[in-house]
Coordinates of C-alpha atoms in Angstrom, one line a residue:
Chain A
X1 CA -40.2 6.6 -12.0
X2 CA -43.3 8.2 -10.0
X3 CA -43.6 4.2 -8.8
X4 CA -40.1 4.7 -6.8
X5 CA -41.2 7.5 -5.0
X6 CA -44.9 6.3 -4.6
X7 CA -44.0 3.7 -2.3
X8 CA -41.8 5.9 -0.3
X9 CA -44.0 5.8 2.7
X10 CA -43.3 1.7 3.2
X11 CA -39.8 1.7 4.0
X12 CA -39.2 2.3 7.1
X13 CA -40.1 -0.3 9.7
X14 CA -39.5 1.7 12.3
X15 CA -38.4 5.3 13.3
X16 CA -34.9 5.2 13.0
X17 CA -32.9 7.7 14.8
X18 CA -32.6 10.2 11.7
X19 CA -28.6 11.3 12.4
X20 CA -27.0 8.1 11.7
X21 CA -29.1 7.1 8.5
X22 CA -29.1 10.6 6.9
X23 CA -24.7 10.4 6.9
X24 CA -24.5 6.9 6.0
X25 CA -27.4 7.6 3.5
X26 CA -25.5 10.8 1.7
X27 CA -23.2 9.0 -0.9
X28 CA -26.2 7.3 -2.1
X29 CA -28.8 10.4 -1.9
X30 CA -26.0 12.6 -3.6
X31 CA -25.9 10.2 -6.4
X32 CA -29.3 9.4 -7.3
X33 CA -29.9 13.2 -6.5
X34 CA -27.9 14.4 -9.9
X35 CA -30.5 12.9 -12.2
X36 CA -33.5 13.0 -10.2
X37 CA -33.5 16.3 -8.8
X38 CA -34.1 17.3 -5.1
X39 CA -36.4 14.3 -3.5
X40 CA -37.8 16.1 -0.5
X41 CA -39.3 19.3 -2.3
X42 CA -39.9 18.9 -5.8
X43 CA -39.4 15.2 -7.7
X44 CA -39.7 15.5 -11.1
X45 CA -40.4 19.1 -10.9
X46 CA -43.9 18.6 -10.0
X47 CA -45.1 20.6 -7.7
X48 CA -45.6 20.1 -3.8
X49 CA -49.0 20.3 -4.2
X50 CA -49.6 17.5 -6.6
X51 CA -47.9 15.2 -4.1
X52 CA -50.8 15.3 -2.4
X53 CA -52.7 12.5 -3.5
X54 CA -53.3 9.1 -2.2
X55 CA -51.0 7.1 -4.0
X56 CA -47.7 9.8 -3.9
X57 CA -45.3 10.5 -1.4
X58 CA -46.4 13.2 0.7
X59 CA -43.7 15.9 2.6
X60 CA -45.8 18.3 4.7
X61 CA -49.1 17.5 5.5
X62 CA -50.6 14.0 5.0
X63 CA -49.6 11.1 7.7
X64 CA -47.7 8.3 5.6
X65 CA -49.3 5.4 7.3
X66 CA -52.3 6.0 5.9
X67 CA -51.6 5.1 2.4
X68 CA -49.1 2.6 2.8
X69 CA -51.2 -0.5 3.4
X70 CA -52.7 0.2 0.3
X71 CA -49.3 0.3 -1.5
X72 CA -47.4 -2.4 0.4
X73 CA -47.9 -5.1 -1.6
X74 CA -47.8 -4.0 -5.2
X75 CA -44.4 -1.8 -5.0
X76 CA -42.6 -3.3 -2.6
X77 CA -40.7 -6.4 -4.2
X78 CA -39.8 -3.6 -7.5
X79 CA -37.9 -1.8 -5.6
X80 CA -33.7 -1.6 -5.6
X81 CA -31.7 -1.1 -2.8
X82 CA -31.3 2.6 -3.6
X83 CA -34.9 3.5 -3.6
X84 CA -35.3 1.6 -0.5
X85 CA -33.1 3.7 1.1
X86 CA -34.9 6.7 -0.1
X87 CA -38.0 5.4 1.2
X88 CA -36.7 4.7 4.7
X89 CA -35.2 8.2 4.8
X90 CA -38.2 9.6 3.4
X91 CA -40.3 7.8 5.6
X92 CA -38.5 9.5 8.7
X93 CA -38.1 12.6 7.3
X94 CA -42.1 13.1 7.4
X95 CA -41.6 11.9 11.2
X96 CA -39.0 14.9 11.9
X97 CA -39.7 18.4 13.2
X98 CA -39.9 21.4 11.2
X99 CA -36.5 22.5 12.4
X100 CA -34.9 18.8 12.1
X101 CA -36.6 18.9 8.1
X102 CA -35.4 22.5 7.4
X103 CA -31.8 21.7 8.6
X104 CA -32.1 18.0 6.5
X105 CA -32.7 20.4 3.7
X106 CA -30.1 22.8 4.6
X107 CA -27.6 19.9 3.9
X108 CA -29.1 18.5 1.0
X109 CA -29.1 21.7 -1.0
X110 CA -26.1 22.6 -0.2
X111 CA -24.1 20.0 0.5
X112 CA -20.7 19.8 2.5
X113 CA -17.4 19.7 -0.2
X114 CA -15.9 16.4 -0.8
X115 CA -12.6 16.5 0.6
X116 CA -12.4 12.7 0.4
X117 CA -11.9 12.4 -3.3
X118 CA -9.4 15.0 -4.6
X119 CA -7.4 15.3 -1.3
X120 CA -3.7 15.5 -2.2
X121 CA -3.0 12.0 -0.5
X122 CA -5.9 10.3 -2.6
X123 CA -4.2 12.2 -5.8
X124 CA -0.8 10.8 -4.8
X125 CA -2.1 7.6 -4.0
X126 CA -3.7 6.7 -7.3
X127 CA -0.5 8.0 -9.0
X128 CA 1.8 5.6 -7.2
X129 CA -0.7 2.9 -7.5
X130 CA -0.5 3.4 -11.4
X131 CA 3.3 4.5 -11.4
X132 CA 4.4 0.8 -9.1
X133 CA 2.1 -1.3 -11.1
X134 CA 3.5 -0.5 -14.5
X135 CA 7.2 0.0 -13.4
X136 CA 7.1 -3.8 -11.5
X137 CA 5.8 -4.8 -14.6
X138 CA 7.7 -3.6 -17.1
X139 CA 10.0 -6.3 -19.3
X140 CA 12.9 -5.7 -21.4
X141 CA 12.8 -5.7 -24.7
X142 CA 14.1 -9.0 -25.4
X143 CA 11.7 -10.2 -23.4
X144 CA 8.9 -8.3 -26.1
X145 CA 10.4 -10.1 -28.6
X146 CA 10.4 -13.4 -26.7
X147 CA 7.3 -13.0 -25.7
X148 CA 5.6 -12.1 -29.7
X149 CA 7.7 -15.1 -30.9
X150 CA 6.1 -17.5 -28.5
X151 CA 2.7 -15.9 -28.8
X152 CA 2.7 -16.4 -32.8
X153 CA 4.2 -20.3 -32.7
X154 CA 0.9 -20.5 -30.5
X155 CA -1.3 -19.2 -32.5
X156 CA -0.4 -20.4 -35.6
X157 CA -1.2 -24.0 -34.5
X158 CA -4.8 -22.7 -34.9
X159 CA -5.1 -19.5 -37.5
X160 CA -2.9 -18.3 -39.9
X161 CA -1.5 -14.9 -39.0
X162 CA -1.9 -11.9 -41.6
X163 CA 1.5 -10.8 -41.4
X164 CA 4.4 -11.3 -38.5
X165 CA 5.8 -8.1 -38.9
X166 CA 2.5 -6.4 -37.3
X167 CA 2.3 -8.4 -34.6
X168 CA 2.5 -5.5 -31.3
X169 CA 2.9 -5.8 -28.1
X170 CA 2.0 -3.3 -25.6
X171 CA 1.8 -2.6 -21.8
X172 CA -0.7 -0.3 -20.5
X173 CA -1.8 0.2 -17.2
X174 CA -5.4 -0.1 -16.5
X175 CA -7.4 1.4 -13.4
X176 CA -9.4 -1.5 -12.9
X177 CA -7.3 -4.2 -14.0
X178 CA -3.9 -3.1 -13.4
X179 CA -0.8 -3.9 -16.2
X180 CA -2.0 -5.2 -19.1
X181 CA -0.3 -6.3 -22.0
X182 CA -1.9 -6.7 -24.8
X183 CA -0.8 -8.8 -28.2
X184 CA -2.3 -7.3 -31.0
X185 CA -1.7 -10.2 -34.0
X186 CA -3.6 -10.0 -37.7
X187 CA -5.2 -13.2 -38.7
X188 CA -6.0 -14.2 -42.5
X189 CA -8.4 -17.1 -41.6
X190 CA -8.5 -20.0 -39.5
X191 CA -7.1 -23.4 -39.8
X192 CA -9.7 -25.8 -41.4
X193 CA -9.6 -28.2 -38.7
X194 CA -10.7 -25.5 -36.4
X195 CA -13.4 -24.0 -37.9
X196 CA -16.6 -23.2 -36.9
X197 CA -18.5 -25.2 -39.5
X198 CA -22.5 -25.9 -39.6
X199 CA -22.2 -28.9 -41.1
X200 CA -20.7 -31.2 -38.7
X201 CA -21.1 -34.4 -40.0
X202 CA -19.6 -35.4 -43.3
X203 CA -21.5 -39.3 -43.4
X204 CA -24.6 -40.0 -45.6
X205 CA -27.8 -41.1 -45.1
X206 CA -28.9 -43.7 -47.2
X207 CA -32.1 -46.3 -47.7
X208 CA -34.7 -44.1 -45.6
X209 CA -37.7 -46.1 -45.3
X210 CA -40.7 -44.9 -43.3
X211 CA -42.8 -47.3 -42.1
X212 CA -45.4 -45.0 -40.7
X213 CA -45.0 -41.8 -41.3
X214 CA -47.3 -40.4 -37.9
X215 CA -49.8 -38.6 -39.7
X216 CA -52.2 -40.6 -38.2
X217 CA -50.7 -42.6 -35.3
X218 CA -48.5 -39.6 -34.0
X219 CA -45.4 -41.6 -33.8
X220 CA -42.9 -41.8 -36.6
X221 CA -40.8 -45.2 -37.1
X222 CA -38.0 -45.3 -39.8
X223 CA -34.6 -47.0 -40.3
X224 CA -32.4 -45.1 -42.5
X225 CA -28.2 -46.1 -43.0
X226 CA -25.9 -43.9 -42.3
X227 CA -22.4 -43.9 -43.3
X228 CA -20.0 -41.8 -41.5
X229 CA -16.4 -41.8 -43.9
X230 CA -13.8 -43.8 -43.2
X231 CA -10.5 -41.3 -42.5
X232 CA -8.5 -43.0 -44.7
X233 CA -10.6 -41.7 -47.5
Chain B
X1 CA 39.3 -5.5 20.5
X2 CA 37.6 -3.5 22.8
X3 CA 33.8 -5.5 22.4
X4 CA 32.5 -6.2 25.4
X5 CA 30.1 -9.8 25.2
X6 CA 26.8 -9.1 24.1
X7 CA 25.0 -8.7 27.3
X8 CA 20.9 -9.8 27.8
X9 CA 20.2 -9.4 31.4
X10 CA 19.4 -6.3 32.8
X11 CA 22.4 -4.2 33.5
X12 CA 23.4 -3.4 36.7
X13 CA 22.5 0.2 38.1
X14 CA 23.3 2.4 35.7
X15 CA 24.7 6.0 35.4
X16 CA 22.4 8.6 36.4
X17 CA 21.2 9.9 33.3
X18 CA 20.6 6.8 31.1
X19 CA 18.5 5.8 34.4
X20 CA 15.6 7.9 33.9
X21 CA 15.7 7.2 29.5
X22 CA 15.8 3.4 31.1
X23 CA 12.8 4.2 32.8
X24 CA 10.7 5.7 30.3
X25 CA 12.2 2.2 28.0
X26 CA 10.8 0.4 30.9
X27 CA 7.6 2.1 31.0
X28 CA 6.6 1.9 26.8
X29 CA 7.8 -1.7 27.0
X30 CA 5.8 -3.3 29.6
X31 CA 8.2 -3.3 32.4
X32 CA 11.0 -5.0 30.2
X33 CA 14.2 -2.9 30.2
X34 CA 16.0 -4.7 27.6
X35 CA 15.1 -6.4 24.1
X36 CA 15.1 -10.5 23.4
X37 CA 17.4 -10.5 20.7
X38 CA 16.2 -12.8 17.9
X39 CA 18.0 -14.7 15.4
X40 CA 22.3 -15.6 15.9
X41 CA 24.7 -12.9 16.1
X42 CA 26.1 -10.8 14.7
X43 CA 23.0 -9.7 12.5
X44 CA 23.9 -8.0 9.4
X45 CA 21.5 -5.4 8.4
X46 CA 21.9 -3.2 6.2
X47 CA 20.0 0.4 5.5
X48 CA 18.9 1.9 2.4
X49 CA 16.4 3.8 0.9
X50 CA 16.9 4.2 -2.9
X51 CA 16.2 7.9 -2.8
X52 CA 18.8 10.5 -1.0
X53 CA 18.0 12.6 1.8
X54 CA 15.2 10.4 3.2
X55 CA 17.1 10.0 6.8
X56 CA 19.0 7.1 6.4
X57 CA 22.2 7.9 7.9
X58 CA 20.4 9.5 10.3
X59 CA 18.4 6.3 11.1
X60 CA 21.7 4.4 11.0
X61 CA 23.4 6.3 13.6
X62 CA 20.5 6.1 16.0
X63 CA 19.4 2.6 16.0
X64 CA 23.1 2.0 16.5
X65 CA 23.6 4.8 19.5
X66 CA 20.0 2.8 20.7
X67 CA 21.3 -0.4 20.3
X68 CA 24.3 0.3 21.7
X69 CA 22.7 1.8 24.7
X70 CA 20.8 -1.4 25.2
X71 CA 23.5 -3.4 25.9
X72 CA 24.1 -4.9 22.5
X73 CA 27.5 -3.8 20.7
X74 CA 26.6 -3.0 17.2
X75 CA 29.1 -2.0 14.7
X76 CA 28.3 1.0 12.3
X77 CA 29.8 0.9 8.9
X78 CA 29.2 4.0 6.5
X79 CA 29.4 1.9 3.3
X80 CA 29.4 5.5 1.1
X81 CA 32.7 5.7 -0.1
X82 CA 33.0 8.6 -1.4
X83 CA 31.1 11.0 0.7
X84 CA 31.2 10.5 4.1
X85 CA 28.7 11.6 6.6
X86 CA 28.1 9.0 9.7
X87 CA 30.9 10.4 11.2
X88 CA 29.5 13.6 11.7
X89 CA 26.0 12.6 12.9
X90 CA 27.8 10.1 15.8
X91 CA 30.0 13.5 16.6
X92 CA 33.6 11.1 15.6
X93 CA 34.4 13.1 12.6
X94 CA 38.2 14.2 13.9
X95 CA 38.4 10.4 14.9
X96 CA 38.4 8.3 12.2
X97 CA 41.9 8.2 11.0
X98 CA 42.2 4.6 9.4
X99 CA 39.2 3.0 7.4
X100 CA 38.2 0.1 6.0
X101 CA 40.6 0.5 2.6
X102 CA 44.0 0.7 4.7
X103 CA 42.8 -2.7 6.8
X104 CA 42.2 -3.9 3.0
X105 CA 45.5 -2.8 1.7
X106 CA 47.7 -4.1 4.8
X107 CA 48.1 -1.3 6.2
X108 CA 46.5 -2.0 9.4
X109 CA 44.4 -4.3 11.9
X110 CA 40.3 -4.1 11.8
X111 CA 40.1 -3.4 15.4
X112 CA 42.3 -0.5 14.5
X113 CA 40.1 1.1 12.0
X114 CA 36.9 1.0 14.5
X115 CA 36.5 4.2 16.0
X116 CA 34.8 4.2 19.6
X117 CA 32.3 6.4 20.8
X118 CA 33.0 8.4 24.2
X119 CA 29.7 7.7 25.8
X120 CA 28.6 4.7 24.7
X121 CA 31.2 2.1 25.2
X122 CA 29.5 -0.5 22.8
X123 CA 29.1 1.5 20.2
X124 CA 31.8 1.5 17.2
X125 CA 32.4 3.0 13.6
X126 CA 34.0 1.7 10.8
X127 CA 34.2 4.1 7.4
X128 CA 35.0 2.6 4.4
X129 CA 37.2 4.4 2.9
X130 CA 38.8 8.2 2.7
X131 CA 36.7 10.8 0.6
X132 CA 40.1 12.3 -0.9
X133 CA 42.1 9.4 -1.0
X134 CA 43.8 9.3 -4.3
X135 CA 43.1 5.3 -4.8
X136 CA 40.9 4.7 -7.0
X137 CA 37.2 4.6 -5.5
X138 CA 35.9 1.2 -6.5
X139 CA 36.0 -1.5 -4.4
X140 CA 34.4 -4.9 -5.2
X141 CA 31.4 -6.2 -3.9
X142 CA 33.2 -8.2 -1.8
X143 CA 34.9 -5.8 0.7
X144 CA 31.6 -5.6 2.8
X145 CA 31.5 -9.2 2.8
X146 CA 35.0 -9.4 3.9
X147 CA 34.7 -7.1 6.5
X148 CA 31.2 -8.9 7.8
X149 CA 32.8 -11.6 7.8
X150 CA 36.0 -10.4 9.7
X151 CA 33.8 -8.8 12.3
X152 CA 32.3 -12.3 13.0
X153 CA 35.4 -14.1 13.2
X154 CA 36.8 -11.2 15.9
X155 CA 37.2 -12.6 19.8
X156 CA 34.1 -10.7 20.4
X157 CA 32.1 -10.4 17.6
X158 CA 29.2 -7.6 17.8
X159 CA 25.6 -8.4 17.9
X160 CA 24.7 -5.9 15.4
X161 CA 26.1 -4.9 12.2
X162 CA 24.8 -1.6 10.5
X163 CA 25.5 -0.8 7.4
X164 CA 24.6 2.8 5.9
X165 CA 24.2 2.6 2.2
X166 CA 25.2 5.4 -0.2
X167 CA 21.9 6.5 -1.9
X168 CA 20.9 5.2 -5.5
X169 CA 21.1 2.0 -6.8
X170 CA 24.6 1.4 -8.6
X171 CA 27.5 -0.4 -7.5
X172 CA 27.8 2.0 -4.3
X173 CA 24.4 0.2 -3.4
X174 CA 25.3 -3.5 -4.4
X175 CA 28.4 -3.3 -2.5
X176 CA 26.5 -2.3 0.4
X177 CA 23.9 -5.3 0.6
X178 CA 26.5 -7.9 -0.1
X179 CA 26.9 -8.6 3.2
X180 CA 23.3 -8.3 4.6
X181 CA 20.9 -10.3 5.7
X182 CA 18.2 -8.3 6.5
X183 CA 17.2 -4.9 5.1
X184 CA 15.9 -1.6 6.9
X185 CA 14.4 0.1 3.8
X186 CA 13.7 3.6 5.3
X187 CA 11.4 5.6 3.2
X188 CA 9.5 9.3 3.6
X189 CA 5.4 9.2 2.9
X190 CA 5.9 11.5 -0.2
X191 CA 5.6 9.8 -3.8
X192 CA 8.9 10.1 -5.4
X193 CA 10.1 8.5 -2.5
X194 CA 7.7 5.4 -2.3
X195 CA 8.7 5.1 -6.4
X196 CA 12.2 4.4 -5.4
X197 CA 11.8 2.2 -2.3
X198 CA 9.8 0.4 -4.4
X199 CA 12.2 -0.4 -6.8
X200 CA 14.5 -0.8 -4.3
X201 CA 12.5 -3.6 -2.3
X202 CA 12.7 -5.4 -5.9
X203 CA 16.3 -5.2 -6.3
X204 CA 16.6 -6.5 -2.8
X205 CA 14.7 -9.6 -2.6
X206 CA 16.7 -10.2 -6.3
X207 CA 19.5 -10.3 -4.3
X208 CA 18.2 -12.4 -1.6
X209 CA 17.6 -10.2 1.3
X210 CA 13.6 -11.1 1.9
X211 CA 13.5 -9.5 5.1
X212 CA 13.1 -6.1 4.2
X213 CA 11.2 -3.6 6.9
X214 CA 10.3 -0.2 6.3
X215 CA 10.7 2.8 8.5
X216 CA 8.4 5.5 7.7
X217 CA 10.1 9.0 8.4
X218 CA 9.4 12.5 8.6
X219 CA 5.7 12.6 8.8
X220 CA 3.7 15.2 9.6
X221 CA 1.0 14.1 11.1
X222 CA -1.1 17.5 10.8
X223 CA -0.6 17.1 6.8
X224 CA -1.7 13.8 7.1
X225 CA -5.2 14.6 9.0
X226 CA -5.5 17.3 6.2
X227 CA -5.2 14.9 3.6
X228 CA -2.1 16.2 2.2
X229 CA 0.6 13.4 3.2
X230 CA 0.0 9.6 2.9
X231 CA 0.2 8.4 6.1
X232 CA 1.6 5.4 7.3
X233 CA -0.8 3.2 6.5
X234 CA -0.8 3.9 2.7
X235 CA 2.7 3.7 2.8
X236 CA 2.1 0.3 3.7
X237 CA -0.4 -1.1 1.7
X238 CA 1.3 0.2 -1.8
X239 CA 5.0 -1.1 -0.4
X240 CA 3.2 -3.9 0.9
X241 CA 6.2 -4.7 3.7
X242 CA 6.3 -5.4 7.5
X243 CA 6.2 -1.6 9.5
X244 CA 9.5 -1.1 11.5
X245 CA 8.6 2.5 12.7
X246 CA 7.1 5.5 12.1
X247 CA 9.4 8.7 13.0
X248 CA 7.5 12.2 12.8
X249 CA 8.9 15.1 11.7
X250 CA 11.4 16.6 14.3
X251 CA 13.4 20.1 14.3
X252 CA 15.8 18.0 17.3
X253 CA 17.1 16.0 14.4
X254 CA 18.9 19.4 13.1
X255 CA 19.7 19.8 16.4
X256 CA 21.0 17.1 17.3
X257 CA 23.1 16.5 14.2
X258 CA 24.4 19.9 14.7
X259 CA 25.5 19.0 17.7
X260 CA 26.9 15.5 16.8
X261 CA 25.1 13.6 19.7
X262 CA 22.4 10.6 18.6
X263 CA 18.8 11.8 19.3
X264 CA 18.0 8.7 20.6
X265 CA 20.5 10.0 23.8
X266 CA 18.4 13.1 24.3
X267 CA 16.7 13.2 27.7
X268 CA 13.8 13.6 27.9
X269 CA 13.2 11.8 24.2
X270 CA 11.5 13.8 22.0
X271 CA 8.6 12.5 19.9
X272 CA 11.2 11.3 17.0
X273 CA 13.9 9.6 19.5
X274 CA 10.9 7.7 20.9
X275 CA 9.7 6.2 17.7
X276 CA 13.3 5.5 17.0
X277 CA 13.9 3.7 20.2
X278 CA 10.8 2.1 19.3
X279 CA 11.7 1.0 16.4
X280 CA 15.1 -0.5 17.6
X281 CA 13.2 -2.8 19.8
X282 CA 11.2 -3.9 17.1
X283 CA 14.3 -4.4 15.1
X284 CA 16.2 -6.4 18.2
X285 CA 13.0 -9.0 18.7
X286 CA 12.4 -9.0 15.0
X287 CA 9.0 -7.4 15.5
X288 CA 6.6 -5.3 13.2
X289 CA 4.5 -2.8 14.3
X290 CA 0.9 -2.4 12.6
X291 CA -0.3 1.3 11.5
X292 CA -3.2 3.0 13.0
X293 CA -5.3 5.4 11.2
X294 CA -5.4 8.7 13.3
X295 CA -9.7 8.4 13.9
X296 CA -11.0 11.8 13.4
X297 CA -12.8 13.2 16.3
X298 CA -16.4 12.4 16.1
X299 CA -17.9 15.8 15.4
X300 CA -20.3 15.9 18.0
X301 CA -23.9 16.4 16.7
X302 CA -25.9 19.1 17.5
X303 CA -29.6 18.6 18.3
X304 CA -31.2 21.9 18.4
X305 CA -30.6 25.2 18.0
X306 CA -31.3 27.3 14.6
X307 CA -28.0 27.9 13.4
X308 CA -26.8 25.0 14.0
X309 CA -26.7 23.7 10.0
X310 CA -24.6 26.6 9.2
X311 CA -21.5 25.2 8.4
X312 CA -20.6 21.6 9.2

């Protein structure tokens, strides 16, 4: 983890203009911010002074440039996206003014609310998304039926099912997927012919007869017979 | 009959105060001052919604007084027939004397049972049948047909055919879109509503009618910048159909029903008798219009100053 932040110098390739990157860079930052704490004050809850080495991201007082020749080509290609992002906003965050850094912090720690999210509309929409999927898909009941009858006449061709009678089907809606019906059918075993088997040939081999075995010569030569079985038998 | 042939040239000059409504046409429509009118005549379109109360007689009356005041006679037929309300919104409720179920019965001619309106001369109502007749209230799915079809066999047939649909979806509603051939599926951006058009959509491409366009109505567009109304847009992607119009929410639409005149005829047009004009174009030249998003102002940024990170 102290790798991700170690190279934090590198990314930016050139001073951006810090307004632009900082919003498009917020969904990102707030997300890797839950688990790894505040990035521009205390990562990891070290302190500020330990940051203060060569090798470590540095918020107040060192120049980045410095370091990051050192660093370029070891961290660079381990890096995600995310981190990337980090480094380029850290990078211009060192670049910044006191004032520009203290505000920058301002709207880290306290971030504006979401009203994107949970906005009424958003709530509505995701309700009629759910509430039109399953109500375009739903099928009569005859239809159910049709549908377990066909569903165990297709199956059976290849497993023999537990028990018709708990054979279910069922429509759910899924957020990701949409409707989904879903068959549920018990199986007792599977047809022979279908079977996953080890053994997959049922011949014999008969009349081996090595005539060098390789021990010496590296190469083996040996005819054997093998009889595969008629189907008739 | 008392249609006059569906006219597509510009009119000549005409009275004073449809001149300066013309005008302001004129001026949203690139110059043009009248419609193309797509497809053969008469076009039977019917208007529906599913759920109650969502504007659709409302919507009726005024793409009809619109039409109507574009040159193109368009017939209005208030396919409820057991409450009655088109009437009142075109301001012909002492009018109507004969509907629809006495030209069935024998009793009379069609051209007898469509009512006229005063100002606009192309503009007619049929009802379809008395609220407290004693007959027996269910007619077949054939009468609309039979009347559609009447219309179009008429010395001068209209160019329009509108048909108001009772709300709901039972044989009230199947009557109604028997005739149609196109579908104005008028819906409000709330979720109940969108529930119902959708199933409605469903039942009408069942049926056949595959041109189905939806007029969005009633939107508030502050509730919609405050994320509390689906706006347009999202009303179009779940529906997933062509965007007649959008109509904002309008006190004049109390207004004017109280007073029994069409919005659209209100001069100067408010912001809901524009997008209903607007949306009778569209409707004449078979046209959909695409949503915008309403951009949110850029925020501009502040550069200095202290205080300036207090408070977004």
């Amino acid at each position: 983890m102290a790798m991700s932040i170690s190279g934090g110098c590198v990314g930016g390739d050139s001073c951006t203009v810090l307004a632009p990157s900082a919003s498009s860079l917020r969904p990102p930052l707030r997300r890797a911010a839950g688990p790894k704490g505040h990035f521009c004050t205390f990562p990891h809850g070290a302190s500020s002074n330990h940051m203060l080495t060569n090798n470590q991201l540095c918020v107040e007082h060192q120049r980045c440039p410095q370091s990051s020749t050192q660093t370029y080509a070891l961290s660079r290609k381990d890096f995600s996206p995310i981190t990337q992002d980090v480094e380029g906003f850290l990078h211009n965050v060192v670049n910044m003014g006191f004032l520009d850094r203290l505000k920058l912090a301002w709207k880290i720690m306290f971030p504006a609310p979401t009203i994107k999210e949970s906005s009424n509309a958003n709530i509505a929409k995701q309700r009629l998304k759910m509430i039109l999927f399953s109500d375009r898909c739903e099928v009569s009941d005859e239809a159910k039926k049709k549908i377990v009858e066909h569903v165990i006449e297709a199956l059976s061709e290849f497993v023999e099912i537990e028990s018709r009678d708990n054979v279910q089907v069922d429509i759910l809606t899924d957020a990701g997927l949409g409707t989904v019906y879903s068959v549920t059918v018990p199986v007792r075993r599977v047809k022979p012919q279908y079977q996953e088997s080890e053994e997959q040939y049922r011949g014999k081999i008969v009349g081996v007869d090595f005539k060098d075995t390789g021990e010496s010569s590296g190469n083996v030569d040996v005819t054997f017979d093998f009889f595969v079985p008629n189907e008739n038998y | 009959m008392a249609f006059a042939p569906p006219r597509l040239l510009p009119l000549p000059p005409p009275p004073a105060a449809a001149a300066s409504t013309r005008a302001v046409s004129a001026r949203h429509h690139g110059g043009r001052t009248a419609p193309e009118l797509s497809g053969p005549t008469p076009r039977v379109v019917v208007v529906t919604s599913g759920k109650g109360g969502v504007g659709k007689t409302t919507t009726t009356a005024n793409l009809a007084a619109s039409l109507a005041r574009l040159g193109l006679p368009a017939v209005a037929v208030d396919a409820d027939a057991g409450l009655r309300n088109l009437d009142l919104l075109l301001g012909l409720e002492n009018r109507v004397h004969l509907t629809a179920a006495d030209v069935l019965a024998g009793d009379c001619r069609l051209d007898q049972a469509l009512v006229r309106h005063r100002a606009l001369q192309d503009l007619h109502l049929l009802c379809l049948s008395k609220p407290r007749s004693k007959l027996p209230l269910a007619f077949g799915s054939k009468t609309l047909t039979w009347v559609a079809d009447a219309l179009r066999r008429s010395p001068n047939p209209p160019a329009f055919i509108l048909i108001d649909c009772p709300a709901g979806v039972d044989a009230g509603f199947v009557t109604a879109i028997a005739p149609a051939e196109e579908a104005v599926l008028v819906t409000t951006p709330d979720i109940t509503a969108l529930r119902d058009a959708d199933r409605v959509a469903g039942l009408l491409e069942c049926d056949g009618i595959k041109d189905i366009k939806i007029i969005v109505n009633r939107v508030r567009p502050d509730l919609v910048k405050g994320e509390d109304m689906m706006s347009a847009l999202d009303v179009q992607e779940m529906l997933g159909l062509p965007l007649l119009g959008v109509v904002p929410e309008d006190a004049e639409v109390i207004r004017s029903t109280n007073r029994g005149v069409p919005l659209v005829l209100n001069d100067p047009p408010t912001p809901a008798g524009l997008a209903l004009e607007q949306a009778t174009w569209r409707l004449v030249e078979r046209d959909a219009m695409t949503a915008v998003m309403v951009e949110e102002q850029e925020r501009p940024k502040k550069k200095g100053g202290f205080f300036s990170f207090f408070g977004r």
